[in-house]
XYZ file of C-alpha atoms in Angstrom:
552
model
C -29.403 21.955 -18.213
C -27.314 24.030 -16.108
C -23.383 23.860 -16.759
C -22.702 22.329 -13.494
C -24.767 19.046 -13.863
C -23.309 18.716 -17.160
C -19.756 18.674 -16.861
C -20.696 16.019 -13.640
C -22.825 13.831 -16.085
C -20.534 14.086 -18.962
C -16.735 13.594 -17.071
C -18.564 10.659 -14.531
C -20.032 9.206 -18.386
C -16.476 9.089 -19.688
C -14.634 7.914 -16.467
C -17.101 4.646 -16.412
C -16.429 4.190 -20.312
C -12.640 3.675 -19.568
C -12.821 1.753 -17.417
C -13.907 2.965 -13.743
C -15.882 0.570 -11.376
C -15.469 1.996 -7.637
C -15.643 5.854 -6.868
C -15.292 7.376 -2.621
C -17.059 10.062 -2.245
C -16.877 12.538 1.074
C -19.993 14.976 1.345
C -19.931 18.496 0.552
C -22.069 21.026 -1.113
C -19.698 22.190 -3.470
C -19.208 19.020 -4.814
C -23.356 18.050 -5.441
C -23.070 17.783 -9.256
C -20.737 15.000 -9.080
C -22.197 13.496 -5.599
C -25.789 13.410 -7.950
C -24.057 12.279 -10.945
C -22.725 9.140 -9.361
C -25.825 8.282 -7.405
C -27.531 8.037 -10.580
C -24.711 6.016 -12.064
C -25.272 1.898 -12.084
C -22.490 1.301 -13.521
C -20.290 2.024 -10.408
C -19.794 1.210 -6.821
C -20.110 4.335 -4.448
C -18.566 4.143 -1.234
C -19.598 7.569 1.339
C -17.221 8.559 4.039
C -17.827 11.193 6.272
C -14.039 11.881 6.844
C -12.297 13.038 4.067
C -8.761 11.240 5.167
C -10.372 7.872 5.830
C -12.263 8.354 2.526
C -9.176 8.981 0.515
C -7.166 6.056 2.245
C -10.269 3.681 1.615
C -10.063 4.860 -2.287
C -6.103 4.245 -1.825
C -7.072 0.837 -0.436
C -9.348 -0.096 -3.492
C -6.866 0.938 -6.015
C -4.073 -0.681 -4.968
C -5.537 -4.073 -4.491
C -7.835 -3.748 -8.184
C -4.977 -2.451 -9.267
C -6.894 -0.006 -11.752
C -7.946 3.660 -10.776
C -9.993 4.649 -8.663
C -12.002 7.721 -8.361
C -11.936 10.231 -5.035
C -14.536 13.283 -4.970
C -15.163 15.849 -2.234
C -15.777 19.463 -1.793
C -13.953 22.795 -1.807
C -11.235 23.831 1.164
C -9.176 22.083 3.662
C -11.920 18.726 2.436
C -9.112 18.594 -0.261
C -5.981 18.963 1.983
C -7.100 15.915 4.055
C -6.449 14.074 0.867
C -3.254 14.880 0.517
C -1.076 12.144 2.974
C -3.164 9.618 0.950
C -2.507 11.319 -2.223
C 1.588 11.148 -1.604
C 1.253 7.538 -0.170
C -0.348 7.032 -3.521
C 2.576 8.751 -5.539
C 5.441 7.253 -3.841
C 3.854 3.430 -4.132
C 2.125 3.954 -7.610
C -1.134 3.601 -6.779
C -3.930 4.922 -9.461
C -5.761 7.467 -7.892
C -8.180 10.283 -9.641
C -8.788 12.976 -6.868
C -11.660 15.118 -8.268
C -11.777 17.957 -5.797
C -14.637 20.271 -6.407
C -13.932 24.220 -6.306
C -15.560 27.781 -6.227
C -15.425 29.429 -9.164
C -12.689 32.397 -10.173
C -14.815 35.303 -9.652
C -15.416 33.512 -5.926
C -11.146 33.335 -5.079
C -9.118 35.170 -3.296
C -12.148 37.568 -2.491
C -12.918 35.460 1.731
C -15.893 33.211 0.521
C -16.520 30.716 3.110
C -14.765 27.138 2.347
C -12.428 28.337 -0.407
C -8.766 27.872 -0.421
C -5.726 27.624 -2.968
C -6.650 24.531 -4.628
C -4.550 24.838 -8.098
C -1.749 22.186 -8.130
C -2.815 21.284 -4.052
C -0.390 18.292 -4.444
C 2.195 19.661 -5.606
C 4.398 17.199 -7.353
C 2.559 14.450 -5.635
C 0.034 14.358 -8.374
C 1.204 12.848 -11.403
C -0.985 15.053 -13.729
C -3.128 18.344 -12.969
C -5.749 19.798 -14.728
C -7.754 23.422 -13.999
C -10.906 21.942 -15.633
C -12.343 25.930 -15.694
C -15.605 26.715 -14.955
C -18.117 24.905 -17.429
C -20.177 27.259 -20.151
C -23.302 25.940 -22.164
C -20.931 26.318 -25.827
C -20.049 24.248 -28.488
C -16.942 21.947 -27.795
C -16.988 21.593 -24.531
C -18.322 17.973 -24.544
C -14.903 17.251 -26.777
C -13.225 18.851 -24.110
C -14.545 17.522 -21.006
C -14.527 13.696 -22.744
C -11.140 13.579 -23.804
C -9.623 15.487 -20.464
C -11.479 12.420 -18.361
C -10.178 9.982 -21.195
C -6.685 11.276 -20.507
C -6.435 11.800 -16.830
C -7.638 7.996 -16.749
C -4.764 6.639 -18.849
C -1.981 8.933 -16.631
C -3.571 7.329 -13.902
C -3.639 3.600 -15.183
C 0.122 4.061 -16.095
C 0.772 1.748 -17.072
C 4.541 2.302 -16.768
C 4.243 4.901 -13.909
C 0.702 4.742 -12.138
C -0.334 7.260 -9.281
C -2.709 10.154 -8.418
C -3.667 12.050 -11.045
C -5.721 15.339 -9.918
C -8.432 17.289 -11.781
C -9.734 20.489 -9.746
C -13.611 21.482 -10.709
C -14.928 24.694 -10.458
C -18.590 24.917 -9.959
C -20.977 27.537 -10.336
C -24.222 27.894 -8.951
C -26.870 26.177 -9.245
C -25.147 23.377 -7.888
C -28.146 20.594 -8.744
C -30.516 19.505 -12.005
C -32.951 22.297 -12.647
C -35.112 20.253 -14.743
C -34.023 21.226 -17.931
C -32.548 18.556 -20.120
C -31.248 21.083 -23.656
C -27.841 21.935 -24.193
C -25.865 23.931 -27.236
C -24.659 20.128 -28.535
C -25.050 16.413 -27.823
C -23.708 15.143 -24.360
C -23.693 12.035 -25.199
C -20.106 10.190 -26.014
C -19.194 7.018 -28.381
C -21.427 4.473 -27.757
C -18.721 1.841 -27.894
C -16.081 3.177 -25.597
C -14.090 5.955 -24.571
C -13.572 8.678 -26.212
C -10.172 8.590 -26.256
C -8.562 4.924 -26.925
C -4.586 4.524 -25.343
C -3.428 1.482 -26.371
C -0.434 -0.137 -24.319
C 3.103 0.508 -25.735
C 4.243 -2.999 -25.920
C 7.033 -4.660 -23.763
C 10.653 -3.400 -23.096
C 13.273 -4.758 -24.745
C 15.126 -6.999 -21.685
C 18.527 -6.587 -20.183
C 20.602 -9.721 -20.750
C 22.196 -10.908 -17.717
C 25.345 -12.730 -18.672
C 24.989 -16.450 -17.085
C 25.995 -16.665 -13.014
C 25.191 -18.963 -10.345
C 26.175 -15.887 -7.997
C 23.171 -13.496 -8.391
C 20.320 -12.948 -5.517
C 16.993 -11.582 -6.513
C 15.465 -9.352 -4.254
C 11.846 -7.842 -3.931
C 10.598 -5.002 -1.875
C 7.352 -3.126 -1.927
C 5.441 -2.630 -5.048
C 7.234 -5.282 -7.215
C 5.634 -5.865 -11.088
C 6.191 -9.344 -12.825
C 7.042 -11.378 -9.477
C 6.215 -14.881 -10.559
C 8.113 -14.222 -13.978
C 11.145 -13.120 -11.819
C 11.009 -15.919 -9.168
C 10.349 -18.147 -11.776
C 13.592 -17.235 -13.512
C 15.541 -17.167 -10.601
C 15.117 -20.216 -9.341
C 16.077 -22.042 -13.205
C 19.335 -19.904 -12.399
C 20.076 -21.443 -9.048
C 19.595 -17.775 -7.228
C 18.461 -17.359 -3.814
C 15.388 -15.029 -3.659
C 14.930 -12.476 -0.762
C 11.407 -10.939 -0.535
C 9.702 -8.705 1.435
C 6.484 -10.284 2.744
C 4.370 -7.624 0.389
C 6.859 -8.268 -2.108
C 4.971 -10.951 -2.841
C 8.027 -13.128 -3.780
C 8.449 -14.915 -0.264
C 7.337 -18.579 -1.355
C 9.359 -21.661 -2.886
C 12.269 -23.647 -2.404
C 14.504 -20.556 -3.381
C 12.868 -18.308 -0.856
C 15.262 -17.126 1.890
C 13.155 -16.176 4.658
C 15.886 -15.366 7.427
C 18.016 -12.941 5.048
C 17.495 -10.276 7.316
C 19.649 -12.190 10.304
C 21.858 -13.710 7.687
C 22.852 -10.673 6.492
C 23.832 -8.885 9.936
C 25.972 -11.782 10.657
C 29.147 -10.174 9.191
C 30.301 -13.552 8.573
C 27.873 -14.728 6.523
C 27.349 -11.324 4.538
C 31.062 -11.225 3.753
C 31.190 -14.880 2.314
C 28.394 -14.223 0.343
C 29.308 -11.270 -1.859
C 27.055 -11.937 -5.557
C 28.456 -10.936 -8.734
C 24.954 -9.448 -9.397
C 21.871 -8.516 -7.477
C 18.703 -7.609 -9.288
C 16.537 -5.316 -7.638
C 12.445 -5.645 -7.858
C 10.017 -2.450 -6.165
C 11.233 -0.546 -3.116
C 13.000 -3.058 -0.360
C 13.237 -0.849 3.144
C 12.082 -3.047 5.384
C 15.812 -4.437 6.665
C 18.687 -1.936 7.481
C 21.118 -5.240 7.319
C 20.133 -5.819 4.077
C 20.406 -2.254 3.248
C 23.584 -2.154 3.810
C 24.425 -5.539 2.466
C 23.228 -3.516 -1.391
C 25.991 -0.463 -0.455
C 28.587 -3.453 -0.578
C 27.473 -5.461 -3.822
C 29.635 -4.905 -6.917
C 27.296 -5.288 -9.831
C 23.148 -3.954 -8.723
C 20.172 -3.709 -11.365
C 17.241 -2.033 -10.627
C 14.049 -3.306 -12.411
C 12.167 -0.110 -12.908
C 9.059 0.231 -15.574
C 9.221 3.555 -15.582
C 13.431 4.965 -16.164
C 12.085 8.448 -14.516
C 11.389 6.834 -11.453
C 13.542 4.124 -9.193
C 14.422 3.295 -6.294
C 17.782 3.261 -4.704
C 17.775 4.424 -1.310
C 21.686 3.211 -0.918
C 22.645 4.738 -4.286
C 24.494 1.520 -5.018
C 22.044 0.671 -8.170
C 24.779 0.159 -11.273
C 21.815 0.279 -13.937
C 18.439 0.428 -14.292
C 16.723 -1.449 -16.839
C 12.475 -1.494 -17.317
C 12.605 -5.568 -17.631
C 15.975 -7.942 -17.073
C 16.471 -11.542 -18.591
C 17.757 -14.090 -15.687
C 18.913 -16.429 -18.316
C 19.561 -20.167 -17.136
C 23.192 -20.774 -15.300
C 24.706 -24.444 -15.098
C 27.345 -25.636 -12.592
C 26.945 -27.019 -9.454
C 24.122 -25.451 -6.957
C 26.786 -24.744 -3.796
C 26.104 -20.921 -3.907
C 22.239 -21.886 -3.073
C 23.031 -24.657 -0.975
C 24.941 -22.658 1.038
C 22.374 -19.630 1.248
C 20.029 -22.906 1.635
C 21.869 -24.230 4.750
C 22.567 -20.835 6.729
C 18.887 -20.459 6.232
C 17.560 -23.544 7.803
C 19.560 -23.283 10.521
C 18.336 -19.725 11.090
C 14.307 -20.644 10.518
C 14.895 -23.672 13.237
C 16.536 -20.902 15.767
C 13.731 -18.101 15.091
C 11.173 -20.936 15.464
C 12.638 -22.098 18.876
C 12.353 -18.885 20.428
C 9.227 -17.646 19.188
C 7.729 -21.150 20.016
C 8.578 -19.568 23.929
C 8.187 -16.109 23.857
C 4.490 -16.683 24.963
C 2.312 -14.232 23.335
C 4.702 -11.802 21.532
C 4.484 -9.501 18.891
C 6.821 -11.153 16.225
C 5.249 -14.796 17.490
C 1.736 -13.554 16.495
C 3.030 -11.987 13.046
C 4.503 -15.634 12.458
C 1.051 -17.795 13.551
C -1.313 -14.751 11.563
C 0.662 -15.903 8.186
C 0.560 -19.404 9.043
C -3.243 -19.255 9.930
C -4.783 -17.464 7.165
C -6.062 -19.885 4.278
C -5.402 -19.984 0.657
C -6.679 -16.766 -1.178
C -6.443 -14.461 1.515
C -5.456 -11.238 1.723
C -3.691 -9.343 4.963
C -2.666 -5.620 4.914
C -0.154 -5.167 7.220
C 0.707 -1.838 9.288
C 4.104 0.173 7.880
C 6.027 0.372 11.642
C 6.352 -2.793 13.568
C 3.532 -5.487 11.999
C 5.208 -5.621 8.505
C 8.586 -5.684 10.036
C 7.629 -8.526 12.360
C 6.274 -10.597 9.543
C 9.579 -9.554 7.669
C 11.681 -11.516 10.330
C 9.365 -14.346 11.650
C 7.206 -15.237 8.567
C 8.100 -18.540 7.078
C 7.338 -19.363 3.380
C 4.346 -19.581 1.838
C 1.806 -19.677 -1.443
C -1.667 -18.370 -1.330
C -1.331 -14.954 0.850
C -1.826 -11.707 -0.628
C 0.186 -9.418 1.666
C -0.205 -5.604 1.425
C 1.274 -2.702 3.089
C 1.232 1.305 2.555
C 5.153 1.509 2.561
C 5.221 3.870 -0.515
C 5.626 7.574 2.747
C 5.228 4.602 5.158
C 3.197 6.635 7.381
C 0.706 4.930 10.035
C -2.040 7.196 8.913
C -5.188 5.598 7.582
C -4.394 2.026 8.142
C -8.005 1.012 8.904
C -9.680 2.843 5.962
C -6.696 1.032 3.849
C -7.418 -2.290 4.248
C -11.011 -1.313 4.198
C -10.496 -0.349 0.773
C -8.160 -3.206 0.085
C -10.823 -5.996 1.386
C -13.801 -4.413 -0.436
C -12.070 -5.534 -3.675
C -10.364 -8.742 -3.194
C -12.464 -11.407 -3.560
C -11.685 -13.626 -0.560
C -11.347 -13.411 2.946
C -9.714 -10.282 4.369
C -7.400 -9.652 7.405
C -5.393 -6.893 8.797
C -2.881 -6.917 11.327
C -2.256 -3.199 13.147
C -0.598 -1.518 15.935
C -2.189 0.140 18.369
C -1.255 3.477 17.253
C -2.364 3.269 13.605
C -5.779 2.021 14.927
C -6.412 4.773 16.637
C -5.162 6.895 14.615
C -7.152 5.916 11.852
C -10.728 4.699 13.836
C -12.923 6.875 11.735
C -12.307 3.994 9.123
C -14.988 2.413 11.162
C -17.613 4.666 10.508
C -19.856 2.843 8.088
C -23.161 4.576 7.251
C -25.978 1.488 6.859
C -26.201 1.327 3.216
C -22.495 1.291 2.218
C -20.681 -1.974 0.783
C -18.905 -3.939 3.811
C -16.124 -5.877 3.224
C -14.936 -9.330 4.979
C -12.275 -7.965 7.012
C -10.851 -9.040 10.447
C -8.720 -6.487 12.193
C -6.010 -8.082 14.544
C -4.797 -5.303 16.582
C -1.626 -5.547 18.706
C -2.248 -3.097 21.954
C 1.511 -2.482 24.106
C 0.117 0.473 24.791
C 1.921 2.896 22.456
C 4.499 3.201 19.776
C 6.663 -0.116 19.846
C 8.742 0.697 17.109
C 10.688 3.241 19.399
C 11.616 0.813 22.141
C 13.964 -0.737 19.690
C 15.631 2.034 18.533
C 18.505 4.082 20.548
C 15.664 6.687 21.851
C 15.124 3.965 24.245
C 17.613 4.396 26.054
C 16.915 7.784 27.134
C 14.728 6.496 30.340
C 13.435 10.225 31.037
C 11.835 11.315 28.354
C 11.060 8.073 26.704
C 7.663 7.178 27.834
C 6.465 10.458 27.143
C 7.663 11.547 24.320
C 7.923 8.461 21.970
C 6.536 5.438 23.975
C 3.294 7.849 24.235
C 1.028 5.543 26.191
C -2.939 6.054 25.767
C -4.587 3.908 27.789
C -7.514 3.613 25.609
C -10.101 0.587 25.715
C -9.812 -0.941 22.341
C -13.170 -2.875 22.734
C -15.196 0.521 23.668
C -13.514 1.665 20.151
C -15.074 -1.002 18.690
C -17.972 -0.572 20.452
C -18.674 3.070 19.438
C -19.266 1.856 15.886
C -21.249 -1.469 16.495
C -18.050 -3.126 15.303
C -17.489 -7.009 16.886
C -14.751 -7.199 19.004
C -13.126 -10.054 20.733
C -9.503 -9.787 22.845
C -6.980 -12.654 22.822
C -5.674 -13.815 25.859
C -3.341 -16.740 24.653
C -2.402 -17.070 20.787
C -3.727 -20.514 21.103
C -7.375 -18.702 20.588
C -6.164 -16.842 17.246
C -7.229 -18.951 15.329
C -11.189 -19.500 16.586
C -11.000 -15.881 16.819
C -10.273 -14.825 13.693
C -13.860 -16.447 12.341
C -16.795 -14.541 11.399
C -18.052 -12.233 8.631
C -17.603 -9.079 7.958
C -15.752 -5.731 9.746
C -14.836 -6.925 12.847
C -11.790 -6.227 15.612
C -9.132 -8.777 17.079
C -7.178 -7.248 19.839
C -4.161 -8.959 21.471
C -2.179 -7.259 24.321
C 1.783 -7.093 24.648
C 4.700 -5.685 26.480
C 6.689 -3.117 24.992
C 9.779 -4.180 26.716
C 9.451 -7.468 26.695
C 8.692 -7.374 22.759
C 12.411 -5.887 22.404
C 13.848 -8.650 24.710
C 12.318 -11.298 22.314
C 13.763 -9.535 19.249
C 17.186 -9.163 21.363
C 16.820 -13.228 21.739
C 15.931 -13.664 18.354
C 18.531 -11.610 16.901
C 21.776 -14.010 18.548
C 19.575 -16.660 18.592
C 19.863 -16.692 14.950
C 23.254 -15.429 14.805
C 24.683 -18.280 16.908
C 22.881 -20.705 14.569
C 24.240 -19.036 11.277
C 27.365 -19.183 12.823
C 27.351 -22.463 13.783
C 26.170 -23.678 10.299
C 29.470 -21.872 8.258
C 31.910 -23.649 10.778
């Protein structure tokens, strides 16, 4: 057997005995051994992308939904760089990814051959883990070697404290496929009853004890572990809890759904200083709240892994890896009052999305409302998750996902691709414009790949939304050009290019029969750019006025 095939049937062996069940593969030559490998492998669902960027984003997809790693394989040169914004969305949100990038041997570097670059440590400090595998030589221990580096670059992977990309660069010599030859110096095969290489799970953190307070908030951003646990113990302690909608904490009678317009109503954020906030995943979605944190006295961050937190304001007090909430008695007027503010807030928003015809934030609020029990809906990172951050009302039963680790719009499509193919339920996805193009080689299925359930609603204004609501507006000049950036494209040709149905929504009264139907398929609805910031204008002192009215 030549050394090639088996390092590929030996590491892709090991990988599928700790655990692996989905691998995305882009096509290359370098990279044959392992592209063989797997297509011999049952145990594992392979998933081909022609486009390296949409392939890693669709692994990125699949691993953060599963929750468990997931394998990424393509060939030698820039094949590898277009892995990388994936790779450092993966890092930043702690999503398990193993990038196998296949190389040229030493002898090959440095020396011109076609398709090689610098591929040692490509990620930089993106990756969690590296590994040179070396160049694999028909010898005596390598099978111990090979085994026990998959074994280990799983479990860095997996976390399970700090999950994220783990990278393992593979240098290949020629020939690059099975010669027919089956001998080898030792055994290949590995321990019939598992890995070869068993980690077993450090067990749980001893918990910071919260002294007992009526006055605490929970909040939950991005990426948030133990949510139900949290929620659960913050509503026996009479706290309000704010959530992102991917924080996954947005549900219940505790669940303040308007925080981000209570808390830029200086009024209400200054009679509603806690004596503790605790801190779950990354919040960023709400600049009030933001800088609500700067002013709180006493802030925990939950963190499972005390290398790595977050605290973009720098206002975090301590950081513990788990936090006890413990029960608080007294009477409930801290909630009621969060409790009151809020209502009166929910009825405004309501009012004046109820009228704003077919608006961006209106359709954000109807999507949630729509979708039924078990879904799941990615979300772009610009304006979609923001919109469903201030019109989305309570609710159980809706997965919500978003790549807000980098927060870049790159590879939406290929992302909730990825995210669809493993939840088991009905998929949705609500986009920009922008991202959708950006990312429309995620709709390149080749006939025999796995498709998931997944309805794309795409909002079209015709450019990048996000900017018309920050100061750059202003600057009438330059502003279409450089940041509004109109394209004029024809979503439903898009679609078209690729087979993919397509449907476009006139009135939001259709959303709902249009979002039927099986499998990949495109939902476009058409806005205004400027009229989208006069609704959020309206619904800003909309709610305001309300919130006011409700303290007095």
């Amino acid at each position: 057997m030549n050394p090639a095939t088996a390092l590929a049937t030996v590491l892709v062996d090991e990988l599928v005995r700790c655990g692996l069940t989905d691998v995305v593969l882009a096509p290359g030559s370098r990279s044959a051994p392992l592209a063989l490998a797997l297509h011999a492998e049952s145990r594992v669902r392979l998933h081909v992308r022609v486009d390296e960027r949409s392939a890693s984003f669709l692994a990125l997809g699949l691993a953060r939904r599963s929750e468990r790693p997931v394998a990424l394989i393509c060939s030698s040169g820039t094949a590898a760089a277009n892995f990388h914004p994936a790779v450092i969305e993966a890092s930043e949100s702690g999503v398990p990814l193993l990038v196998l990038t296949a190389d040229r041997p030493p002898e090959l570097r440095g020396t011109g051959a076609n398709q090689t670059i610098d591929q040692v440590k490509l990620y930089g400090t993106a990756a969690r883990w590296f590994a040179e595998v070396g160049a694999p030589e028909d010898r005596p221990g390598q099978v111990a070697y090979w085994r026990s580096l998959a074994c280990r670059a799983y479990q860095r992977a997996a976390g399970p404290a700090d999950p994220g990309p783990v990278h393992l660069n593979l240098a290949f010599r020629e020939p690059l496929i099975p010669d027919g030859d089956t001998s080898w110096s030792e055994p290949l095969d590995g321990d019939a009853t598992g890995p070869w290489v068993r980690a077993r799970v450090a067990p749980p953190p001893v918990a910071l004890h919260l002294p007992p307070t009526r006055r605490g908030v929970l909040v939950i951003g991005d990426g948030a572990a133990n949510v139900r646990r949290y929620v659960a113990a913050a509503g026996m302690a009479g706290w309000p809890v704010l959530s992102e909608p991917n924080g996954g904490g947005r549900y219940g009678d505790h669940s303040v759904s308007t925080y981000h317009y209570l808390l830029a109503t200086p009024e209400f954020a200054d009679a509603h200083a806690p004596d503790v906030v605790v801190t779950l995943g990354r919040p960023g979605l709400s600049r009030p709240l933001l800088s609500w944190l700067k002013r709180v006295q006493e802030h925990i961050v939950v963190a499972p892994a005390l290398d790595r937190w977050s605290d973009p304001t720098r206002s975090a007090t301590q950081v513990a890896q788990a936090v006890e909430i413990p029960v608080a008695s007294g009477d409930d007027g801290w909630l009621n009052s969060w409790r009151h503010a809020d209502q009166a807030a929910r009825a405004a928003v309501d009012q004046v999305l109820d009228t704003s015809g077919t608006s961006e934030p209106r359709l954000a609020r109807d999507l949630a409302d729509a979708l039924p029990n078990g879904a799941l809906l990615f979300c772009g990172s610009s304006m979609p998750i923001r919109d469903l951050d201030q019109a989305m009302r309570p609710r159980r039963g809706l997965r919500l996902l978003a790549n807000r680790g980098a927060s870049g719009i790159d590879g939406a499509v290929s992302t909730a691709m990825g995210a669809a193919l493993a939840h088991n339920g009905p998929s949705y996805a609500l986009l920009g414009d922008l991202s959708f193009l950006h990312d429309q080689n995620g709709l390149v299925l080749g006939p025999r790949e796995p498709r998931p359930d997944l309805c794309m609603v795409v909002v079209n204004n015709d450019g990048g939304g996000i900017f018309s609501l920050l100061p750059q507006a202003a600057l009438r000049d330059p502003f279409e050009r450089v940041f509004g950036t109109p394209h004029g494209v024809d979503l439903g040709y898009v679609a078209a290019a690729t087979g993919t149905p397509y449907r476009l929504v006139e009135e939001l009264g259709e959303l709902s029969k249009a979002l039927r139907g099986e499998g990949p398929r495109v939902v476009e609805v058409r806005t205004d750019r400027e009229e989208n910031a006069l609704v959020h204008s309206r619904l800003r002192d909309a709610a305001q006025d309300a919130i006011r009215a409700a303290l007095a």
